[in-house]
PDB file of C-alpha atoms in Angstrom:
ATOM      1  CA  ALA A   1      -6.587 -12.694  25.583  1.00 62.00           C
ATOM      2  CA  ASP A   2      -9.862 -12.693  23.666  1.00 70.00           C
ATOM      3  CA  CYS A   3     -10.982  -9.552  25.481  1.00 69.00           C
ATOM      4  CA  TRP A   4      -7.712  -7.789  24.664  1.00 68.00           C
ATOM      5  CA  GLN A   5      -7.968  -8.833  21.005  1.00 69.00           C
ATOM      6  CA  LYS A   6     -11.467  -7.349  20.775  1.00 64.00           C
ATOM      7  CA  ILE A   7     -10.273  -4.087  22.335  1.00 64.00           C
ATOM      8  CA  LYS A   8      -7.269  -4.017  19.997  1.00 59.00           C
ATOM      9  CA  ASN A   9      -9.465  -4.588  16.945  1.00 63.00           C
ATOM     10  CA  LYS A  10     -11.619  -1.626  17.937  1.00 62.00           C
ATOM     11  CA  ILE A  11      -8.735   0.729  18.761  1.00 62.00           C
ATOM     12  CA  VAL A  12      -6.148   0.013  16.054  1.00 58.00           C
ATOM     13  CA  PRO A  13      -8.253   1.326  13.129  1.00 57.00           C
ATOM     14  CA  TYR A  14      -8.341   4.737  14.829  1.00 59.00           C
ATOM     15  CA  ILE A  15      -4.638   5.020  15.629  1.00 64.00           C
ATOM     16  CA  PHE A  16      -4.106   6.585  12.197  1.00 62.00           C
ATOM     17  CA  LEU A  17      -5.919   9.675  13.477  1.00 68.00           C
ATOM     18  CA  PHE A  18      -2.890  10.531  15.610  1.00 72.00           C
ATOM     19  CA  LYS A  19      -0.212   9.882  13.010  1.00 78.00           C
ATOM     20  CA  ARG A  20       1.822  12.911  11.991  1.00 83.00           C
ATOM     21  CA  MET A  21       1.451  13.728   8.319  1.00 88.00           C
ATOM     22  CA  GLU A  22       3.590  15.720   5.911  1.00 93.00           C
ATOM     23  CA  LEU A  23       1.142  17.596   3.672  1.00 95.00           C
ATOM     24  CA  ILE A  24       2.714  18.763   0.410  1.00 96.00           C
ATOM     25  CA  VAL A  25       0.317  21.194  -1.284  1.00 96.00           C
ATOM     26  CA  PHE A  26       0.176  22.449  -4.882  1.00 96.00           C
ATOM     27  CA  VAL A  27      -1.742  25.655  -5.617  1.00 95.00           C
ATOM     28  CA  GLY A  28      -2.086  27.674  -8.804  1.00 92.00           C
ATOM     29  CA  SER A  29      -4.522  28.648 -11.527  1.00 89.00           C
ATOM     30  CA  ASP A  30      -6.173  26.262 -13.966  1.00 87.00           C
ATOM     31  CA  GLY A  31      -3.575  25.322 -16.548  1.00 87.00           C
ATOM     32  CA  SER A  32      -0.631  25.824 -14.184  1.00 90.00           C
ATOM     33  CA  GLY A  33       0.041  22.067 -14.087  1.00 90.00           C
ATOM     34  CA  LYS A  34      -1.121  21.099 -10.588  1.00 93.00           C
ATOM     35  CA  SER A  35      -2.803  17.818 -11.487  1.00 90.00           C
ATOM     36  CA  THR A  36      -0.143  16.867 -14.026  1.00 91.00           C
ATOM     37  CA  LEU A  37       2.721  17.365 -11.573  1.00 93.00           C
ATOM     38  CA  VAL A  38       0.877  15.619  -8.738  1.00 92.00           C
ATOM     39  CA  GLU A  39       0.282  12.590 -10.966  1.00 91.00           C
ATOM     40  CA  LYS A  40       3.896  12.634 -12.124  1.00 91.00           C
ATOM     41  CA  LEU A  41       5.073  12.495  -8.501  1.00 91.00           C
ATOM     42  CA  LYS A  42       2.848   9.479  -7.886  1.00 89.00           C
ATOM     43  CA  TYR A  43       4.361   7.541 -10.768  1.00 88.00           C
ATOM     44  CA  PHE A  44       7.881   8.654  -9.880  1.00 88.00           C
ATOM     45  CA  SER A  45       7.812   7.007  -6.439  1.00 88.00           C
ATOM     46  CA  PRO A  46       5.243   5.095  -4.303  1.00 89.00           C
ATOM     47  CA  VAL A  47       6.233   7.397  -1.422  1.00 91.00           C
ATOM     48  CA  PHE A  48       4.144  10.096  -3.119  1.00 92.00           C
ATOM     49  CA  GLY A  49       1.290   7.774  -4.066  1.00 91.00           C
ATOM     50  CA  THR A  50      -1.144   8.998  -1.405  1.00 93.00           C
ATOM     51  CA  GLN A  51      -2.872  11.994  -2.931  1.00 94.00           C
ATOM     52  CA  ILE A  52      -5.939  14.094  -2.209  1.00 94.00           C
ATOM     53  CA  TYR A  53      -7.993  16.606  -4.157  1.00 94.00           C
ATOM     54  CA  PHE A  54      -9.088  19.627  -2.098  1.00 93.00           C
ATOM     55  CA  GLY A  55     -11.275  21.107  -4.820  1.00 87.00           C
ATOM     56  CA  TRP A  56     -14.906  21.398  -5.856  1.00 82.00           C
ATOM     57  CA  ARG A  57     -15.544  17.875  -7.101  1.00 83.00           C
ATOM     58  CA  GLY A  58     -15.292  14.350  -5.774  1.00 87.00           C
ATOM     59  CA  TYR A  59     -17.474  15.298  -2.808  1.00 92.00           C
ATOM     60  CA  TYR A  60     -17.964  12.851   0.041  1.00 91.00           C
ATOM     61  CA  PHE A  61     -21.449  14.302   0.579  1.00 91.00           C
ATOM     62  CA  LYS A  62     -23.033  13.882  -2.853  1.00 87.00           C
ATOM     63  CA  SER A  63     -25.683  16.484  -2.032  1.00 87.00           C
ATOM     64  CA  LEU A  64     -22.975  19.149  -2.270  1.00 90.00           C
ATOM     65  CA  GLU A  65     -22.953  18.760  -6.056  1.00 86.00           C
ATOM     66  CA  LYS A  66     -26.560  19.966  -6.252  1.00 82.00           C
ATOM     67  CA  LEU A  67     -25.973  22.684  -3.677  1.00 82.00           C
ATOM     68  CA  GLU A  68     -22.990  23.972  -5.657  1.00 79.00           C
ATOM     69  CA  ARG A  69     -24.921  24.137  -8.928  1.00 74.00           C
ATOM     70  CA  LYS A  70     -27.958  25.791  -7.354  1.00 63.00           C
ATOM     71  CA  SER A  71     -26.084  28.296  -5.224  1.00 60.00           C
ATOM     72  CA  THR A  72     -23.860  29.843  -7.923  1.00 57.00           C
ATOM     73  CA  SER A  73     -24.576  31.763 -11.087  1.00 49.00           C
ATOM     74  CA  LYS A  74     -22.362  32.315 -14.106  1.00 47.00           C
ATOM     75  CA  ASN A  75     -24.145  35.350 -15.443  1.00 40.00           C
ATOM     76  CA  ARG A  76     -25.752  37.224 -12.569  1.00 47.00           C
ATOM     77  CA  ALA A  77     -25.749  37.825  -8.864  1.00 51.00           C
ATOM     78  CA  ILE A  78     -27.295  35.219  -6.565  1.00 53.00           C
ATOM     79  CA  GLN A  79     -30.746  36.723  -6.208  1.00 57.00           C
ATOM     80  CA  GLU A  80     -33.245  34.050  -5.175  1.00 68.00           C
ATOM     81  CA  ILE A  81     -33.603  33.583  -1.424  1.00 70.00           C
ATOM     82  CA  LYS A  82     -33.550  29.773  -1.663  1.00 75.00           C
ATOM     83  CA  ASN A  83     -30.299  29.844  -3.648  1.00 75.00           C
ATOM     84  CA  ARG A  84     -28.745  32.220  -1.134  1.00 74.00           C
ATOM     85  CA  LEU A  85     -29.639  29.725   1.593  1.00 80.00           C
ATOM     86  CA  LYS A  86     -28.128  26.919  -0.481  1.00 82.00           C
ATOM     87  CA  PHE A  87     -24.961  28.995  -0.853  1.00 81.00           C
ATOM     88  CA  ILE A  88     -24.748  29.355   2.935  1.00 83.00           C
ATOM     89  CA  LEU A  89     -25.396  25.640   3.486  1.00 87.00           C
ATOM     90  CA  PHE A  90     -22.790  24.713   0.876  1.00 89.00           C
ATOM     91  CA  ASN A  91     -20.103  26.820   2.561  1.00 88.00           C
ATOM     92  CA  ILE A  92     -20.921  25.349   5.984  1.00 90.00           C
ATOM     93  CA  LEU A  93     -20.861  21.720   4.805  1.00 93.00           C
ATOM     94  CA  LEU A  94     -17.826  21.961   2.502  1.00 94.00           C
ATOM     95  CA  PRO A  95     -15.200  22.128   5.332  1.00 95.00           C
ATOM     96  CA  PHE A  96     -16.583  18.913   6.861  1.00 96.00           C
ATOM     97  CA  ASP A  97     -16.575  17.251   3.438  1.00 96.00           C
ATOM     98  CA  LEU A  98     -12.907  18.197   2.949  1.00 96.00           C
ATOM     99  CA  PHE A  99     -12.084  16.959   6.452  1.00 95.00           C
ATOM    100  CA  ILE A 100     -13.670  13.535   5.865  1.00 94.00           C
ATOM    101  CA  ARG A 101     -11.816  13.288   2.558  1.00 95.00           C
ATOM    102  CA  PHE A 102      -8.592  14.002   4.432  1.00 94.00           C
ATOM    103  CA  LEU A 103      -9.277  11.356   7.113  1.00 92.00           C
ATOM    104  CA  ASN A 104     -10.072   8.727   4.488  1.00 90.00           C
ATOM    105  CA  THR A 105      -6.843   9.594   2.676  1.00 92.00           C
ATOM    106  CA  LYS A 106      -4.807   9.623   5.882  1.00 91.00           C
ATOM    107  CA  LYS A 107      -5.695   5.979   6.558  1.00 86.00           C
ATOM    108  CA  ASN A 108      -3.813   4.983   3.402  1.00 86.00           C
ATOM    109  CA  ALA A 109      -0.757   7.219   3.886  1.00 88.00           C
ATOM    110  CA  LYS A 110       1.627   4.477   4.984  1.00 85.00           C
ATOM    111  CA  TYR A 111       4.695   6.656   4.307  1.00 90.00           C
ATOM    112  CA  GLY A 112       3.316   9.589   6.284  1.00 90.00           C
ATOM    113  CA  ILE A 113       3.118  11.853   3.211  1.00 94.00           C
ATOM    114  CA  ILE A 114       0.035  13.225   1.465  1.00 95.00           C
ATOM    115  CA  ILE A 115       0.199  15.197  -1.778  1.00 96.00           C
ATOM    116  CA  ALA A 116      -2.639  17.720  -2.109  1.00 95.00           C
ATOM    117  CA  ASP A 117      -3.954  19.083  -5.391  1.00 94.00           C
ATOM    118  CA  ARG A 118      -5.324  22.509  -4.344  1.00 94.00           C
ATOM    119  CA  TYR A 119      -6.099  23.884  -0.897  1.00 95.00           C
ATOM    120  CA  PRO A 120      -8.851  26.286   0.297  1.00 93.00           C
ATOM    121  CA  LEU A 121      -7.811  29.904  -0.263  1.00 91.00           C
ATOM    122  CA  PRO A 122      -9.634  33.251   0.165  1.00 87.00           C
ATOM    123  CA  LYS A 123     -11.637  34.270  -2.888  1.00 76.00           C
ATOM    124  CA  LYS A 124     -12.396  37.541  -4.602  1.00 64.00           C
ATOM    125  CA  HIS A 125     -16.113  38.242  -4.455  1.00 52.00           C
ATOM    126  CA  SER A 126     -16.574  39.982  -7.777  1.00 49.00           C
ATOM    127  CA  GLY A 127     -17.060  39.210 -11.436  1.00 47.00           C
ATOM    128  CA  ARG A 128     -19.267  36.272 -12.404  1.00 45.00           C
ATOM    129  CA  THR A 129     -20.747  35.693  -8.930  1.00 47.00           C
ATOM    130  CA  ARG A 130     -21.324  38.830  -6.900  1.00 54.00           C
ATOM    131  CA  LEU A 131     -22.125  38.192  -3.263  1.00 56.00           C
ATOM    132  CA  ILE A 132     -24.180  40.148  -0.793  1.00 62.00           C
ATOM    133  CA  PRO A 133     -22.520  40.909   2.582  1.00 71.00           C
ATOM    134  CA  VAL A 134     -24.122  38.019   4.472  1.00 69.00           C
ATOM    135  CA  GLN A 135     -22.865  35.570   1.833  1.00 70.00           C
ATOM    136  CA  LYS A 136     -19.352  36.954   2.165  1.00 77.00           C
ATOM    137  CA  ILE A 137     -19.588  36.357   5.901  1.00 82.00           C
ATOM    138  CA  TYR A 138     -20.618  32.723   5.449  1.00 81.00           C
ATOM    139  CA  HIS A 139     -17.944  32.139   2.839  1.00 81.00           C
ATOM    140  CA  GLN A 140     -15.330  33.469   5.284  1.00 88.00           C
ATOM    141  CA  LEU A 141     -16.854  31.318   8.028  1.00 91.00           C
ATOM    142  CA  GLY A 142     -16.538  28.241   5.836  1.00 91.00           C
ATOM    143  CA  LEU A 143     -12.930  29.091   5.028  1.00 92.00           C
ATOM    144  CA  SER A 144     -12.060  29.608   8.715  1.00 94.00           C
ATOM    145  CA  LEU A 145     -13.708  26.287   9.557  1.00 95.00           C
ATOM    146  CA  SER A 146     -11.659  24.577   6.832  1.00 95.00           C
ATOM    147  CA  TYR A 147      -8.437  25.979   8.314  1.00 95.00           C
ATOM    148  CA  LEU A 148      -9.519  24.748  11.749  1.00 95.00           C
ATOM    149  CA  LEU A 149     -10.303  21.196  10.602  1.00 94.00           C
ATOM    150  CA  LEU A 150      -7.618  20.602   7.987  1.00 94.00           C
ATOM    151  CA  PRO A 151      -3.900  20.241   8.696  1.00 93.00           C
ATOM    152  CA  LYS A 152      -1.758  23.131   7.521  1.00 93.00           C
ATOM    153  CA  PRO A 153       0.611  22.534   4.606  1.00 95.00           C
ATOM    154  CA  THR A 154       4.120  21.560   5.609  1.00 95.00           C
ATOM    155  CA  LEU A 155       5.498  22.277   2.132  1.00 96.00           C
ATOM    156  CA  LEU A 156       3.765  24.567  -0.354  1.00 96.00           C
ATOM    157  CA  PHE A 157       4.389  24.769  -4.097  1.00 96.00           C
ATOM    158  CA  ILE A 158       2.951  27.844  -5.826  1.00 96.00           C
ATOM    159  CA  LEU A 159       2.737  27.201  -9.557  1.00 95.00           C
ATOM    160  CA  THR A 160       2.776  30.255 -11.782  1.00 93.00           C
ATOM    161  CA  GLY A 161       4.103  31.617 -15.054  1.00 90.00           C
ATOM    162  CA  ASP A 162       3.175  33.734 -18.051  1.00 90.00           C
ATOM    163  CA  PRO A 163      -0.660  33.990 -17.788  1.00 90.00           C
ATOM    164  CA  LYS A 164      -1.083  33.913 -21.570  1.00 89.00           C
ATOM    165  CA  LYS A 165       0.822  30.637 -21.859  1.00 88.00           C
ATOM    166  CA  LEU A 166      -1.095  29.075 -18.969  1.00 88.00           C
ATOM    167  CA  TRP A 167      -4.391  30.265 -20.447  1.00 85.00           C
ATOM    168  CA  GLU A 168      -3.649  28.565 -23.768  1.00 85.00           C
ATOM    169  CA  ARG A 169      -3.404  25.176 -22.034  1.00 80.00           C
ATOM    170  CA  LYS A 170      -6.990  24.888 -20.796  1.00 77.00           C
ATOM    171  CA  LYS A 171      -9.011  28.043 -21.501  1.00 74.00           C
ATOM    172  CA  GLU A 172     -11.409  27.259 -18.651  1.00 73.00           C
ATOM    173  CA  GLY A 173     -13.618  29.970 -17.184  1.00 72.00           C
ATOM    174  CA  SER A 174     -12.190  33.307 -18.274  1.00 78.00           C
ATOM    175  CA  PHE A 175      -8.780  34.916 -18.550  1.00 83.00           C
ATOM    176  CA  ASN A 176      -9.664  37.300 -15.687  1.00 84.00           C
ATOM    177  CA  LYS A 177     -10.540  34.276 -13.531  1.00 82.00           C
ATOM    178  CA  LEU A 178      -7.092  32.847 -14.267  1.00 84.00           C
ATOM    179  CA  LEU A 179      -5.475  36.132 -13.207  1.00 87.00           C
ATOM    180  CA  ASP A 180      -7.511  36.114  -9.974  1.00 85.00           C
ATOM    181  CA  GLU A 181      -6.505  32.519  -9.221  1.00 87.00           C
ATOM    182  CA  THR A 182      -2.853  33.342  -9.861  1.00 88.00           C
ATOM    183  CA  GLU A 183      -3.023  36.330  -7.512  1.00 89.00           C
ATOM    184  CA  ARG A 184      -4.715  34.259  -4.786  1.00 88.00           C
ATOM    185  CA  SER A 185      -2.091  31.529  -5.122  1.00 91.00           C
ATOM    186  CA  LEU A 186       0.795  33.982  -4.828  1.00 90.00           C
ATOM    187  CA  GLN A 187      -0.704  35.213  -1.533  1.00 89.00           C
ATOM    188  CA  ALA A 188      -0.783  31.668  -0.102  1.00 90.00           C
ATOM    189  CA  ASN A 189       2.725  31.858   1.368  1.00 86.00           C
ATOM    190  CA  LYS A 190       1.518  34.767   3.538  1.00 88.00           C
ATOM    191  CA  ILE A 191      -1.368  32.696   4.909  1.00 91.00           C
ATOM    192  CA  PHE A 192       0.496  29.548   5.921  1.00 90.00           C
ATOM    193  CA  ASN A 193       3.567  29.515   8.112  1.00 86.00           C
ATOM    194  CA  CYS A 194       5.447  26.839   6.182  1.00 90.00           C
ATOM    195  CA  LYS A 195       8.222  26.429   3.651  1.00 92.00           C
ATOM    196  CA  SER A 196       6.994  27.579   0.237  1.00 93.00           C
ATOM    197  CA  GLU A 197       8.468  27.570  -3.234  1.00 94.00           C
ATOM    198  CA  ILE A 198       7.343  29.440  -6.363  1.00 95.00           C
ATOM    199  CA  ILE A 199       7.705  27.218  -9.419  1.00 94.00           C
ATOM    200  CA  LYS A 200       7.474  28.505 -12.989  1.00 94.00           C
ATOM    201  CA  THR A 201       5.377  26.113 -15.067  1.00 92.00           C
ATOM    202  CA  ASP A 202       5.198  27.997 -18.377  1.00 90.00           C
ATOM    203  CA  CYS A 203       7.983  25.694 -19.600  1.00 90.00           C
ATOM    204  CA  PRO A 204       8.322  21.961 -20.411  1.00 90.00           C
ATOM    205  CA  ILE A 205       6.774  19.981 -17.557  1.00 90.00           C
ATOM    206  CA  GLU A 206      10.013  18.040 -16.994  1.00 93.00           C
ATOM    207  CA  GLU A 207      11.815  21.248 -16.022  1.00 93.00           C
ATOM    208  CA  SER A 208       9.165  22.144 -13.453  1.00 94.00           C
ATOM    209  CA  PHE A 209       9.129  18.599 -12.102  1.00 94.00           C
ATOM    210  CA  ASP A 210      12.918  18.502 -11.649  1.00 94.00           C
ATOM    211  CA  LYS A 211      12.795  21.725  -9.598  1.00 95.00           C
ATOM    212  CA  ILE A 212       9.931  20.405  -7.471  1.00 95.00           C
ATOM    213  CA  TYR A 213      11.672  17.104  -6.789  1.00 93.00           C
ATOM    214  CA  GLN A 214      14.872  18.924  -5.875  1.00 93.00           C
ATOM    215  CA  HIS A 215      12.995  21.055  -3.309  1.00 94.00           C
ATOM    216  CA  ILE A 216      11.229  17.984  -1.899  1.00 94.00           C
ATOM    217  CA  SER A 217      14.556  16.164  -1.536  1.00 91.00           C
ATOM    218  CA  GLU A 218      16.104  19.153   0.236  1.00 91.00           C
ATOM    219  CA  TYR A 219      13.069  19.422   2.522  1.00 92.00           C
ATOM    220  CA  PHE A 220      13.238  15.785   3.679  1.00 90.00           C
ATOM    221  CA  ASN A 221      17.018  15.823   3.971  1.00 87.00           C
ATOM    222  CA  ARG A 222      17.087  19.000   6.044  1.00 77.00           C
TER     223      ARG A 222
END
């Protein structure tokens, strides 16, 4: 009995790795309401309380913060050799960081549902950070590795609306960056083979939330 209890204590903590998860993903530009709607879901019901951020902060590997700062440039192309190498290292390590974040979140998903704020999507390599061909290759490698390690969305919400209204909410980065993010998000339903819904968020947040909750209810009652 003691032997079995020891084996059980070692095995049970890893059973969560095999649990099936429903991953509900929100994508959209800054100002589209991703974080606000994700938080609203959490307070609406404990079923949606397990949430994860698949973005560029809250890293599991703290060294990624330095790599990110050193490997990108706001005003010019990445020119220094050492920063190019840091860019490559950042894109190789990021998928594993996201994967560990997911595993840590999965342990706490007692209802089998995880709500994701953002998800890795292909980027445009122009504008504020222009990349040389080898950097584009490593960025694509990192993205492919992320898709290999992370579970695919089971339900995808693409948040969009009048760009000018969304821009007025946060005014982060640049307006062109917002347009690029919106375009990338609208292409997400072509990348993932899952149910997707386009939600207009250039309106009172309650209206957007009601539509989202209706789609979630229909999805789980299907």
